[in-house]
Amino acid sequence: MAKQIQEILIDDLDGGEANETVSFAIDGSSYEIDLSDVNAKKLRDALTPFVQHARRAGAVAPRRRGRGGQRAMSREKSSEIRQWAKAHGLPVSERGRIASTVVEKYEAAH
């Protein structure tokens, strides 16, 4: 007995017959969509100006919670930033994390 299996793609936009599955990614998420030749061309045409000005990226590592890969600041540097912030009237706590806005202002001044 012979068996024939046929896969028919349905255009995810208009419900008609699709000719291909188009893959794309944006904002760290990857997508696939089944499209007819006409709709695939519309998608590619819409993305072309952005692709022409973009650069290729390698595989994106998943983001981690917490520090997000930032190194802890040394005690000496933290102390220096706190002294500088106080001298410039910026609000800064005696202990704990220093607000990124304060660190940015310190780095811009140095």
Short mmCIF file of N, CA and C in Angstrom, two decimals:
data_model
loop_
_atom_site.label_atom_id
_atom_site.label_comp_id
_atom_site.label_asym_id
_atom_site.label_seq_id
_atom_site.Cartn_x
_atom_site.Cartn_y
_atom_site.Cartn_z
N MET A 1 0.85 -1.18 0.00
CA MET A 1 0.00 0.00 0.00
C MET A 1 0.89 1.24 0.00
N ALA A 2 0.62 2.16 -0.84
CA ALA A 2 1.36 3.41 -0.94
C ALA A 2 0.64 4.50 -0.18
N LYS A 3 1.43 5.40 0.38
CA LYS A 3 0.84 6.52 1.12
C LYS A 3 1.51 7.79 0.63
N GLN A 4 0.74 8.79 0.37
CA GLN A 4 1.28 10.07 -0.06
C GLN A 4 0.82 11.11 0.95
N ILE A 5 1.77 11.83 1.51
CA ILE A 5 1.44 12.89 2.46
C ILE A 5 1.77 14.21 1.79
N GLN A 6 0.82 15.09 1.80
CA GLN A 6 1.00 16.38 1.15
C GLN A 6 0.86 17.47 2.19
N GLU A 7 1.86 18.33 2.26
CA GLU A 7 1.81 19.48 3.17
C GLU A 7 1.38 20.69 2.36
N ILE A 8 0.31 21.32 2.78
CA ILE A 8 -0.20 22.51 2.10
C ILE A 8 -0.05 23.68 3.05
N LEU A 9 0.67 24.69 2.60
CA LEU A 9 0.83 25.89 3.42
C LEU A 9 -0.31 26.85 3.16
N ILE A 10 -0.82 27.42 4.24
CA ILE A 10 -1.88 28.41 4.16
C ILE A 10 -1.29 29.75 4.56
N ASP A 11 -1.51 30.77 3.75
CA ASP A 11 -1.02 32.12 4.03
C ASP A 11 -1.61 32.60 5.34
N ASP A 12 -0.72 32.94 6.27
CA ASP A 12 -1.19 33.39 7.60
C ASP A 12 -1.86 34.76 7.57
N LEU A 13 -1.68 35.52 6.51
CA LEU A 13 -2.32 36.84 6.42
C LEU A 13 -3.71 36.78 5.80
N ASP A 14 -3.80 36.13 4.65
CA ASP A 14 -5.08 36.19 3.93
C ASP A 14 -5.80 34.85 3.79
N GLY A 15 -5.21 33.78 4.32
CA GLY A 15 -5.88 32.48 4.27
C GLY A 15 -5.77 31.76 2.95
N GLY A 16 -5.12 32.35 1.95
CA GLY A 16 -4.95 31.70 0.65
C GLY A 16 -3.79 30.71 0.69
N GLU A 17 -3.40 30.25 -0.46
CA GLU A 17 -2.29 29.30 -0.54
C GLU A 17 -0.97 30.02 -0.33
N ALA A 18 -0.13 29.45 0.52
CA ALA A 18 1.19 30.02 0.78
C ALA A 18 2.23 29.23 0.00
N ASN A 19 3.32 29.90 -0.37
CA ASN A 19 4.39 29.25 -1.12
C ASN A 19 5.65 29.03 -0.29
N GLU A 20 5.76 29.74 0.82
CA GLU A 20 6.98 29.62 1.61
C GLU A 20 6.76 30.03 3.06
N THR A 21 7.67 29.60 3.89
CA THR A 21 7.70 30.03 5.28
C THR A 21 8.84 31.03 5.41
N VAL A 22 8.53 32.24 5.86
CA VAL A 22 9.53 33.30 6.01
C VAL A 22 9.88 33.41 7.49
N SER A 23 11.17 33.41 7.76
CA SER A 23 11.66 33.58 9.14
C SER A 23 12.22 34.98 9.29
N PHE A 24 11.98 35.58 10.45
CA PHE A 24 12.57 36.88 10.75
C PHE A 24 12.64 37.03 12.26
N ALA A 25 13.40 38.01 12.72
CA ALA A 25 13.55 38.25 14.15
C ALA A 25 13.54 39.74 14.40
N ILE A 26 13.01 40.12 15.55
CA ILE A 26 13.02 41.52 15.97
C ILE A 26 12.92 41.56 17.49
N ASP A 27 13.67 42.47 18.09
CA ASP A 27 13.67 42.67 19.53
C ASP A 27 13.93 41.38 20.30
N GLY A 28 14.83 40.56 19.77
CA GLY A 28 15.23 39.34 20.47
C GLY A 28 14.29 38.16 20.33
N SER A 29 13.23 38.31 19.56
CA SER A 29 12.29 37.20 19.34
C SER A 29 12.30 36.81 17.87
N SER A 30 12.30 35.49 17.63
CA SER A 30 12.28 34.97 16.26
C SER A 30 10.86 34.56 15.89
N TYR A 31 10.53 34.75 14.62
CA TYR A 31 9.18 34.44 14.13
C TYR A 31 9.27 33.70 12.80
N GLU A 32 8.22 32.96 12.50
CA GLU A 32 8.03 32.34 11.19
C GLU A 32 6.61 32.61 10.77
N ILE A 33 6.43 32.84 9.47
CA ILE A 33 5.09 33.09 8.95
C ILE A 33 5.00 32.46 7.56
N ASP A 34 3.90 31.79 7.30
CA ASP A 34 3.66 31.19 5.98
C ASP A 34 3.00 32.24 5.10
N LEU A 35 3.60 32.48 3.92
CA LEU A 35 3.11 33.54 3.04
C LEU A 35 3.10 33.11 1.58
N SER A 36 2.21 33.73 0.84
CA SER A 36 2.21 33.59 -0.62
C SER A 36 3.39 34.40 -1.15
N ASP A 37 3.69 34.21 -2.42
CA ASP A 37 4.78 34.99 -3.04
C ASP A 37 4.51 36.49 -2.93
N VAL A 38 3.26 36.89 -3.13
CA VAL A 38 2.89 38.31 -3.10
C VAL A 38 3.11 38.88 -1.69
N ASN A 39 2.62 38.18 -0.66
CA ASN A 39 2.75 38.68 0.70
C ASN A 39 4.19 38.60 1.20
N ALA A 40 4.95 37.59 0.76
CA ALA A 40 6.36 37.50 1.13
C ALA A 40 7.13 38.70 0.54
N LYS A 41 6.78 39.07 -0.68
CA LYS A 41 7.43 40.23 -1.31
C LYS A 41 7.07 41.51 -0.55
N LYS A 42 5.81 41.63 -0.13
CA LYS A 42 5.40 42.82 0.65
C LYS A 42 6.21 42.92 1.94
N LEU A 43 6.38 41.79 2.63
CA LEU A 43 7.15 41.79 3.87
C LEU A 43 8.60 42.18 3.60
N ARG A 44 9.21 41.56 2.61
CA ARG A 44 10.60 41.88 2.29
C ARG A 44 10.77 43.33 1.84
N ASP A 45 9.83 43.83 1.05
CA ASP A 45 9.89 45.22 0.60
C ASP A 45 9.78 46.18 1.79
N ALA A 46 8.91 45.83 2.75
CA ALA A 46 8.75 46.70 3.92
C ALA A 46 10.01 46.71 4.79
N LEU A 47 10.71 45.59 4.84
CA LEU A 47 11.91 45.50 5.68
C LEU A 47 13.18 45.97 4.99
N THR A 48 13.18 46.04 3.68
CA THR A 48 14.38 46.36 2.92
C THR A 48 15.09 47.63 3.38
N PRO A 49 14.41 48.77 3.59
CA PRO A 49 15.15 49.97 4.01
C PRO A 49 15.84 49.79 5.36
N PHE A 50 15.27 48.99 6.23
CA PHE A 50 15.87 48.77 7.54
C PHE A 50 17.05 47.80 7.42
N VAL A 51 16.89 46.75 6.63
CA VAL A 51 17.95 45.77 6.43
C VAL A 51 19.16 46.42 5.77
N GLN A 52 18.92 47.32 4.83
CA GLN A 52 20.02 47.98 4.12
C GLN A 52 20.88 48.82 5.06
N HIS A 53 20.31 49.31 6.13
CA HIS A 53 21.06 50.15 7.07
C HIS A 53 21.48 49.41 8.33
N ALA A 54 21.13 48.14 8.42
CA ALA A 54 21.44 47.36 9.61
C ALA A 54 22.77 46.63 9.43
N ARG A 55 23.25 46.06 10.50
CA ARG A 55 24.43 45.21 10.46
C ARG A 55 24.02 43.81 10.92
N ARG A 56 24.70 42.80 10.41
CA ARG A 56 24.41 41.43 10.80
C ARG A 56 24.82 41.23 12.25
N ALA A 57 24.07 40.45 12.95
CA ALA A 57 24.39 40.14 14.34
C ALA A 57 24.54 38.64 14.48
N GLY A 58 25.39 38.25 15.40
CA GLY A 58 25.54 36.83 15.70
C GLY A 58 24.38 36.37 16.55
N ALA A 59 24.49 35.19 17.07
CA ALA A 59 23.45 34.66 17.94
C ALA A 59 23.35 35.53 19.19
N VAL A 60 22.15 35.81 19.60
CA VAL A 60 21.92 36.66 20.75
C VAL A 60 21.84 35.80 22.00
N ALA A 61 22.68 36.10 22.96
CA ALA A 61 22.65 35.37 24.23
C ALA A 61 21.43 35.81 25.03
N PRO A 62 20.79 34.90 25.71
CA PRO A 62 19.63 35.28 26.51
C PRO A 62 20.04 36.21 27.64
N ARG A 63 19.19 37.16 27.93
CA ARG A 63 19.48 38.10 29.01
C ARG A 63 19.28 37.44 30.36
N ARG A 64 20.17 37.79 31.29
CA ARG A 64 20.06 37.25 32.63
C ARG A 64 19.48 38.32 33.53
N ARG A 65 18.77 37.88 34.53
CA ARG A 65 18.23 38.82 35.52
C ARG A 65 19.36 39.26 36.44
N GLY A 66 19.12 40.30 37.17
CA GLY A 66 20.13 40.77 38.11
C GLY A 66 20.98 41.84 37.47
N ARG A 67 22.28 41.67 37.57
CA ARG A 67 23.20 42.69 37.08
C ARG A 67 23.25 42.78 35.58
N GLY A 68 22.81 41.76 34.88
CA GLY A 68 22.85 41.80 33.42
C GLY A 68 24.25 41.81 32.87
N GLY A 69 25.19 41.19 33.61
CA GLY A 69 26.55 41.10 33.12
C GLY A 69 27.44 42.25 33.54
N GLN A 70 26.93 43.22 34.24
CA GLN A 70 27.75 44.34 34.68
C GLN A 70 28.60 43.90 35.86
N ARG A 71 29.81 44.38 35.90
CA ARG A 71 30.70 44.05 37.01
C ARG A 71 30.36 44.92 38.21
N ALA A 72 30.59 44.34 39.38
CA ALA A 72 30.39 45.11 40.60
C ALA A 72 31.46 46.19 40.67
N MET A 73 31.09 47.34 41.14
CA MET A 73 32.01 48.46 41.25
C MET A 73 32.89 48.25 42.49
N SER A 74 34.15 48.62 42.42
CA SER A 74 35.04 48.48 43.57
C SER A 74 34.58 49.41 44.69
N ARG A 75 34.92 49.03 45.90
CA ARG A 75 34.56 49.87 47.06
C ARG A 75 35.19 51.24 46.97
N GLU A 76 36.42 51.26 46.48
CA GLU A 76 37.12 52.55 46.37
C GLU A 76 36.40 53.48 45.39
N LYS A 77 36.01 52.91 44.24
CA LYS A 77 35.33 53.73 43.24
C LYS A 77 33.96 54.17 43.75
N SER A 78 33.24 53.26 44.43
CA SER A 78 31.94 53.62 45.00
C SER A 78 32.08 54.76 45.99
N SER A 79 33.10 54.66 46.82
CA SER A 79 33.33 55.71 47.82
C SER A 79 33.66 57.03 47.14
N GLU A 80 34.47 56.96 46.10
CA GLU A 80 34.85 58.17 45.35
C GLU A 80 33.62 58.81 44.70
N ILE A 81 32.75 57.99 44.12
CA ILE A 81 31.54 58.51 43.47
C ILE A 81 30.61 59.12 44.50
N ARG A 82 30.46 58.47 45.66
CA ARG A 82 29.60 59.01 46.71
C ARG A 82 30.10 60.38 47.20
N GLN A 83 31.41 60.48 47.40
CA GLN A 83 31.99 61.77 47.84
C GLN A 83 31.75 62.84 46.79
N TRP A 84 31.97 62.49 45.53
CA TRP A 84 31.77 63.44 44.44
C TRP A 84 30.31 63.88 44.36
N ALA A 85 29.39 62.91 44.47
CA ALA A 85 27.96 63.21 44.38
C ALA A 85 27.53 64.14 45.51
N LYS A 86 27.98 63.86 46.72
CA LYS A 86 27.63 64.72 47.87
C LYS A 86 28.17 66.13 47.67
N ALA A 87 29.39 66.23 47.16
CA ALA A 87 30.00 67.54 46.93
C ALA A 87 29.26 68.34 45.87
N HIS A 88 28.56 67.63 44.98
CA HIS A 88 27.81 68.29 43.92
C HIS A 88 26.31 68.32 44.18
N GLY A 89 25.92 68.02 45.42
CA GLY A 89 24.52 68.13 45.81
C GLY A 89 23.60 67.07 45.21
N LEU A 90 24.15 65.95 44.80
CA LEU A 90 23.33 64.88 44.23
C LEU A 90 22.93 63.90 45.33
N PRO A 91 21.69 63.42 45.30
CA PRO A 91 21.26 62.47 46.33
C PRO A 91 21.94 61.11 46.13
N VAL A 92 22.57 60.62 47.18
CA VAL A 92 23.25 59.32 47.12
C VAL A 92 23.19 58.68 48.50
N SER A 93 22.91 57.38 48.53
CA SER A 93 22.82 56.67 49.81
C SER A 93 24.21 56.36 50.34
N GLU A 94 24.29 56.10 51.65
CA GLU A 94 25.57 55.77 52.28
C GLU A 94 26.02 54.37 51.91
N ARG A 95 25.06 53.48 51.67
CA ARG A 95 25.38 52.10 51.33
C ARG A 95 24.48 51.62 50.20
N GLY A 96 24.87 50.50 49.60
CA GLY A 96 24.03 49.92 48.56
C GLY A 96 24.37 50.44 47.17
N ARG A 97 23.47 50.16 46.28
CA ARG A 97 23.67 50.50 44.87
C ARG A 97 23.59 52.01 44.66
N ILE A 98 24.48 52.51 43.83
CA ILE A 98 24.46 53.93 43.47
C ILE A 98 23.63 54.06 42.20
N ALA A 99 22.72 55.01 42.19
CA ALA A 99 21.83 55.21 41.04
C ALA A 99 22.66 55.40 39.76
N SER A 100 22.19 54.79 38.68
CA SER A 100 22.93 54.87 37.42
C SER A 100 23.06 56.31 36.94
N THR A 101 22.07 57.14 37.22
CA THR A 101 22.16 58.55 36.80
C THR A 101 23.32 59.26 37.49
N VAL A 102 23.56 58.92 38.76
CA VAL A 102 24.68 59.52 39.50
C VAL A 102 26.00 59.03 38.92
N VAL A 103 26.09 57.72 38.64
CA VAL A 103 27.32 57.16 38.06
C VAL A 103 27.59 57.79 36.70
N GLU A 104 26.55 57.95 35.89
CA GLU A 104 26.72 58.55 34.56
C GLU A 104 27.23 59.98 34.67
N LYS A 105 26.69 60.75 35.61
CA LYS A 105 27.13 62.13 35.79
C LYS A 105 28.59 62.18 36.26
N TYR A 106 28.95 61.26 37.16
CA TYR A 106 30.32 61.18 37.64
C TYR A 106 31.27 60.87 36.47
N GLU A 107 30.90 59.85 35.68
CA GLU A 107 31.76 59.45 34.56
C GLU A 107 31.87 60.56 33.50
N ALA A 108 30.80 61.30 33.29
CA ALA A 108 30.84 62.40 32.33
C ALA A 108 31.77 63.52 32.81
N ALA A 109 31.84 63.69 34.13
CA ALA A 109 32.68 64.74 34.69
C ALA A 109 34.16 64.35 34.76
N HIS A 110 34.43 63.08 34.64
CA HIS A 110 35.82 62.61 34.77
C HIS A 110 36.33 62.05 33.51
#
